[in-house]
Tab-separated table of C-alpha atoms in Angstrom:
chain	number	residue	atom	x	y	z
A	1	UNK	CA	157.466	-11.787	-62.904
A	2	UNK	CA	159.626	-8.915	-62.484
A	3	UNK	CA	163.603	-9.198	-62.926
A	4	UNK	CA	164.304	-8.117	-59.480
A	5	UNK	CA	161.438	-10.821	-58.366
A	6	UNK	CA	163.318	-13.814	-60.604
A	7	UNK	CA	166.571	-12.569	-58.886
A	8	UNK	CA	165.348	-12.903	-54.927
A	9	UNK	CA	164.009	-16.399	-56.368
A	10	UNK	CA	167.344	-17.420	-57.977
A	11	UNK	CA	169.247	-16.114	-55.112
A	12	UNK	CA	166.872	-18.014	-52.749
A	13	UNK	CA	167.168	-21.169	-54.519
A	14	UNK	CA	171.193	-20.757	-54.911
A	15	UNK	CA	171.673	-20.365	-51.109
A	16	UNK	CA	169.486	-22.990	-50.129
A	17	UNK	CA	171.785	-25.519	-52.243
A	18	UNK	CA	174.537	-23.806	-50.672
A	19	UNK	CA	173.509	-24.519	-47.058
A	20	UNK	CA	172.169	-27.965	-47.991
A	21	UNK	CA	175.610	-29.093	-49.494
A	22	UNK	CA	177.014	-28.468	-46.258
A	23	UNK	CA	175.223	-30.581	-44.366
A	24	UNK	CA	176.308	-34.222	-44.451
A	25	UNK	CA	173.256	-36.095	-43.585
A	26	UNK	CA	171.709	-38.380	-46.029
A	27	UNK	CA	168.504	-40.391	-46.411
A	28	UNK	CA	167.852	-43.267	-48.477
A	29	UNK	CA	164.749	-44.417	-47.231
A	30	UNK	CA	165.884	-48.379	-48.127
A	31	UNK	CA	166.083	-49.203	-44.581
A	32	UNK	CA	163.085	-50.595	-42.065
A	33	UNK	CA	164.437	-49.035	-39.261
A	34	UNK	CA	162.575	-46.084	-37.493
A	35	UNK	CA	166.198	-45.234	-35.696
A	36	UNK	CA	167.920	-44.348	-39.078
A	37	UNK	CA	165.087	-42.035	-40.117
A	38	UNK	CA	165.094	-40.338	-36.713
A	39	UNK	CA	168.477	-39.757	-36.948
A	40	UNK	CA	168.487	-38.140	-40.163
A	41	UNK	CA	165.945	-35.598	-38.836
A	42	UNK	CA	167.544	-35.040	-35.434
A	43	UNK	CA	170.855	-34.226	-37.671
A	44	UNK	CA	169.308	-31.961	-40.341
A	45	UNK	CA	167.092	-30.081	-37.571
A	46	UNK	CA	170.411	-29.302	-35.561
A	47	UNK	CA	171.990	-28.491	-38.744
A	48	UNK	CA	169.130	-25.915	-39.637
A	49	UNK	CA	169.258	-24.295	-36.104
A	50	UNK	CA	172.998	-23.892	-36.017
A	51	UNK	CA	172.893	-22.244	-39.186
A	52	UNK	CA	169.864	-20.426	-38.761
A	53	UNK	CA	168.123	-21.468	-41.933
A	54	UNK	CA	164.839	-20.526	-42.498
A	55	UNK	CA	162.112	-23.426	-43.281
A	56	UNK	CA	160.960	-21.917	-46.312
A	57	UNK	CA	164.738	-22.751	-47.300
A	58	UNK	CA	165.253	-25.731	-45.374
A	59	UNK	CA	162.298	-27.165	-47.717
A	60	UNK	CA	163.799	-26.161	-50.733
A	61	UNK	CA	167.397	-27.896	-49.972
A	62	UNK	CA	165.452	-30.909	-48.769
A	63	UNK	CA	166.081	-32.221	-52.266
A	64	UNK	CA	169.620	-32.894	-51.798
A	65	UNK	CA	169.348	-34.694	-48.688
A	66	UNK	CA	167.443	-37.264	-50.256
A	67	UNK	CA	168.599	-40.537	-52.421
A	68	UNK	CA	167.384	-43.556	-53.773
A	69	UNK	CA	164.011	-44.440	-52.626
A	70	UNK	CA	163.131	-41.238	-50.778
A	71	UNK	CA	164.897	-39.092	-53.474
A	72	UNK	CA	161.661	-41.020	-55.552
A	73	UNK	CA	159.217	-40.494	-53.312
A	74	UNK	CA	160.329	-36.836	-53.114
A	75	UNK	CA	159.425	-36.184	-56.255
A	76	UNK	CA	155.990	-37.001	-56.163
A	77	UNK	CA	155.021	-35.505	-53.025
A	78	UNK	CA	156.814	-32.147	-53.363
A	79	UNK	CA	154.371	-30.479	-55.260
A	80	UNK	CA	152.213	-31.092	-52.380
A	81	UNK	CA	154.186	-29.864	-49.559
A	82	UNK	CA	153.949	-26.316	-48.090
A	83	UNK	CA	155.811	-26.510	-44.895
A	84	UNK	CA	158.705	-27.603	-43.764
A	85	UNK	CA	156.975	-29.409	-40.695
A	86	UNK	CA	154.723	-30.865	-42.590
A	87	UNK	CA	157.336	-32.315	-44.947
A	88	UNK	CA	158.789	-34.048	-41.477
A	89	UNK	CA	155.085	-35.318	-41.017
A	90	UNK	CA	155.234	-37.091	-44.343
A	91	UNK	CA	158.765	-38.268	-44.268
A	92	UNK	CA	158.213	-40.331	-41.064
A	93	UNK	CA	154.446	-41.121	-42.484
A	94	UNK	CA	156.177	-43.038	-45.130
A	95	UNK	CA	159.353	-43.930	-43.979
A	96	UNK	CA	159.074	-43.910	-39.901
A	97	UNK	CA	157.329	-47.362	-39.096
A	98	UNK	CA	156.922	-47.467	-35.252
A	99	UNK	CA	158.692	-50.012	-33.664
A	100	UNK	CA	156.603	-51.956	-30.785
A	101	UNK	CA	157.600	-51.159	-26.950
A	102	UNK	CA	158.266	-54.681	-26.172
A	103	UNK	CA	161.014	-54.432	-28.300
A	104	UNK	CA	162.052	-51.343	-27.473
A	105	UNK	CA	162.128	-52.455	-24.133
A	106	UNK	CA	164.451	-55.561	-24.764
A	107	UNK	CA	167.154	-53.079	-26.533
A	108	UNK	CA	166.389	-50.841	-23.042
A	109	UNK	CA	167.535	-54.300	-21.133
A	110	UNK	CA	169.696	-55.985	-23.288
A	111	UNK	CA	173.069	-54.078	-21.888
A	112	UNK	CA	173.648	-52.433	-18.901
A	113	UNK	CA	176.434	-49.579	-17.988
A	114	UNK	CA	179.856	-50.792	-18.635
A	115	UNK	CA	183.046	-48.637	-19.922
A	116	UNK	CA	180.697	-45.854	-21.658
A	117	UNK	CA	180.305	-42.648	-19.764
A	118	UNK	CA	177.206	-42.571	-17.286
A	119	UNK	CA	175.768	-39.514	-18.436
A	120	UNK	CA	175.675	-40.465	-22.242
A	121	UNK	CA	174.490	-43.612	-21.112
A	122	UNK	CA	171.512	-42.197	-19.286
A	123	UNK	CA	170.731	-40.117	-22.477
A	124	UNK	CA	170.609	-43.094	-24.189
A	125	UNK	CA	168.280	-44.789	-22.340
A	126	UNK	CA	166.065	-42.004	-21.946
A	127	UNK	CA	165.840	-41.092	-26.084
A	128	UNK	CA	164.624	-45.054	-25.920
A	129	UNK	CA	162.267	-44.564	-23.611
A	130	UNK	CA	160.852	-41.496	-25.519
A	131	UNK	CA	160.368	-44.000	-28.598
A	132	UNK	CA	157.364	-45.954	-26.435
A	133	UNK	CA	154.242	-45.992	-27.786
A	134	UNK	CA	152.682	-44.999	-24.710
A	135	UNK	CA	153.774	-42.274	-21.981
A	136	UNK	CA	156.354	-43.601	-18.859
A	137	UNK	CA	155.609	-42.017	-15.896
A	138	UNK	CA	159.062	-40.280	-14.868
A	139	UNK	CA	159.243	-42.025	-11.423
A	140	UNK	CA	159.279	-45.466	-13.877
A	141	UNK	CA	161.909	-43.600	-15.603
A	142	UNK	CA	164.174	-42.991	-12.967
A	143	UNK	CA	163.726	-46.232	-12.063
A	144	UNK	CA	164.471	-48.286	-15.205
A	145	UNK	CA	167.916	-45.942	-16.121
A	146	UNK	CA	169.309	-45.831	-12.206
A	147	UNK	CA	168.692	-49.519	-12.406
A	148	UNK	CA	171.089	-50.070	-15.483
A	149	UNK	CA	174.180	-48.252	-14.342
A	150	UNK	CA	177.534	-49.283	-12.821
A	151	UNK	CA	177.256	-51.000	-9.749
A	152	UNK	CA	180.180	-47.782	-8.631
A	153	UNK	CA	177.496	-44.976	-9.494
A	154	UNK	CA	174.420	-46.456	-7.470
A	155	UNK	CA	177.090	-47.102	-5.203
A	156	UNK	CA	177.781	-43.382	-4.805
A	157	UNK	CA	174.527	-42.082	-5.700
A	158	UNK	CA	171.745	-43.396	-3.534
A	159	UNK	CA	168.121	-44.049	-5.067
A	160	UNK	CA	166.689	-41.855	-3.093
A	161	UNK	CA	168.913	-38.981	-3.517
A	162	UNK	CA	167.548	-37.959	-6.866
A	163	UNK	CA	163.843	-37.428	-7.966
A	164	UNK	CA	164.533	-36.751	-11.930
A	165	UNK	CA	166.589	-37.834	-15.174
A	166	UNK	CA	168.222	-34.659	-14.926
A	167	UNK	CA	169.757	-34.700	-11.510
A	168	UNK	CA	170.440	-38.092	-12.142
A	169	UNK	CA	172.758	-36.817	-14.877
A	170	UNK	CA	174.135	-33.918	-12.872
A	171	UNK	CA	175.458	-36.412	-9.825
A	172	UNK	CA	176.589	-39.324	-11.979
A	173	UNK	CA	178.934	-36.901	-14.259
A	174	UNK	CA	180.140	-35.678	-10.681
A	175	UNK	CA	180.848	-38.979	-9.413
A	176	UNK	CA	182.655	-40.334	-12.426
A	177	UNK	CA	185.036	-36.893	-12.606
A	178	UNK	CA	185.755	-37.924	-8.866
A	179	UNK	CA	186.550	-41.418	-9.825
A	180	UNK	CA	188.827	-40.552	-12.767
A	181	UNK	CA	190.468	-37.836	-10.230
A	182	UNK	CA	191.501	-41.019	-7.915
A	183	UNK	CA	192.068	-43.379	-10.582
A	184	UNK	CA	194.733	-40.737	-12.034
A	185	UNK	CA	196.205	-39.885	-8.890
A	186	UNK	CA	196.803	-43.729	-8.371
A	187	UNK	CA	198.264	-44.072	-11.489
A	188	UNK	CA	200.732	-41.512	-10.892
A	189	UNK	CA	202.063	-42.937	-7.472
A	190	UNK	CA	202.590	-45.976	-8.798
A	191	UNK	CA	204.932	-44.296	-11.859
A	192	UNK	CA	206.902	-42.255	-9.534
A	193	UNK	CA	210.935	-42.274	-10.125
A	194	UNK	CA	212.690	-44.449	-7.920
A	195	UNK	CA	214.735	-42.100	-5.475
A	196	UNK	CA	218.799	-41.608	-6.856
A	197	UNK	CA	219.562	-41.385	-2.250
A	198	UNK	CA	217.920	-44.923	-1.914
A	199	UNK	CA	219.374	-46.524	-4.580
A	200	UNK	CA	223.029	-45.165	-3.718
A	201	UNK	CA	222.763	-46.716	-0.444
A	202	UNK	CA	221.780	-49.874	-1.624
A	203	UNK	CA	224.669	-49.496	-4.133
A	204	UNK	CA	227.306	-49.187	-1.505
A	205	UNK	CA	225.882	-51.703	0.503
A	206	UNK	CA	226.952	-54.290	-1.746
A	207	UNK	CA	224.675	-57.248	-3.079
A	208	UNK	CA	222.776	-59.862	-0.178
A	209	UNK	CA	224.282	-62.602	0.114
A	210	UNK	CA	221.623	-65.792	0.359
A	211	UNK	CA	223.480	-67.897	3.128
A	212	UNK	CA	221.634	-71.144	2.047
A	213	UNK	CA	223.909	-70.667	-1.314
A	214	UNK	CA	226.980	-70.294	0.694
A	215	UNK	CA	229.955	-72.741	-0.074
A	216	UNK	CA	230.795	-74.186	3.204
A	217	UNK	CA	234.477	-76.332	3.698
A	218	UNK	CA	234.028	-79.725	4.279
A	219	UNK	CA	234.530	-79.784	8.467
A	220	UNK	CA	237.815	-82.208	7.812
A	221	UNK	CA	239.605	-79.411	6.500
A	222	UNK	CA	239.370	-77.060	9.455
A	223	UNK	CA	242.226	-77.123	11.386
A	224	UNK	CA	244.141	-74.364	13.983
A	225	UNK	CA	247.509	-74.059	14.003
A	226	UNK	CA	248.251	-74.752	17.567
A	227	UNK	CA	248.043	-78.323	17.459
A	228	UNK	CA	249.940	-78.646	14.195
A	229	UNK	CA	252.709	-81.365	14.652
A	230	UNK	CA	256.172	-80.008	13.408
């Protein structure tokens, strides 16, 4: 090997630790949940397209990602490993256990819209729904996530006024900015300033005077001075 071939490899190797320590995500491989190793690869993929980094590089940082278990398993795979997709293939191979749809159904049902923002929520529920063993027509889809949100969004948004996930999440955001429009102007209105003119008046005017707390003379003491003896 040339010196100007061992310094592109050293130079190669030194930036892919370099773009691997700045990514935060971290795999252990201890847990039994599918989620958690999904996660890790959704994060590390948007890491490596925001940064542009290669796969050939992305492979060789890989290393640093990994603790624990997979850190071990890493180590006596890696010498059989040419690809970065490939590497994914493996990773959820060992580590990626498929979860069965009736459960993933019963997390799809167990909690419907409430304070979280429509839009995420429909994400939500549609990554879930991408996790099914089997293909969900969209119309099924549509149906399941319109279904599960605030009784104020179907409210607004008809059934029958979208035909996909993605319009869906188009009119919902629209309908929440409208709500939190009127919710804020509400808000406002009722925190107005009392006006200085109004309560001046009601200055001047003097204090009500409840006439049921009124102290009334006993009716033997009212007299008139015309029929005073002298």
């Amino acid at each position: 090997m040339s010196e100007a071939m061992l310094h592109n490899l050293v130079s190669s190797i030194a930036r892919s630790q370099a773009d691997a320590n700045r990514c935060t995500a971290r795999f252990d491989g201890r847990s039994k949940d599918a989620d958690e190793l999904e996660a890790f690869i959704d994060a590390i993929e948007v890491f490596r397209d925001c940064t542009n980094i290669s796969d050939e590089h992305a492979l060789r940082g890989l290393p640093m990602l990994l603790v624990g278990e997979a850190a071990v398993w890493w180590q006596g795979v890696k010498s059989t490993v040419t690809s970065w997709n490939e590497d994914l293939q493996r990773l959820r191979g060992m580590f990626g256990v498929p979860r069965p749809g009736y459960k993933i159904f019963r997390d799809i049902f167990s909690a419907e819209q409430n304070s979280e923002r429509a839009d995420v929520f429909v994400c939500k529920v549609r990554a879930l729904l991408s996790k099914l063993p089997y293909v969900v027509p969209e119309i099924m889809k549509l149906d399941i996530v319109y279904g599960l949100l605030d009784r104020r969004i179907r409210k607004r948004v008809p059934r029958d006024a979208v035909d996909g996930l993605e319009q869906l999440i188009t009119k919902v955001r629209l309908v929440e900015e409208q709500l939190a429009e009127v919710s804020s102007f509400i808000t406002d209105n009722n925190a107005s300033p009392v006006n200085p003119c109004s309560a001046k008046r009601r200055s001047i005017a003097g204090p009500s005077v409840n006439p049921s707390s009124a102290i009334h003379r006993p009716r033997s003491e009212l007299h008139c001075n015309h029929f005073e003896r002298p």
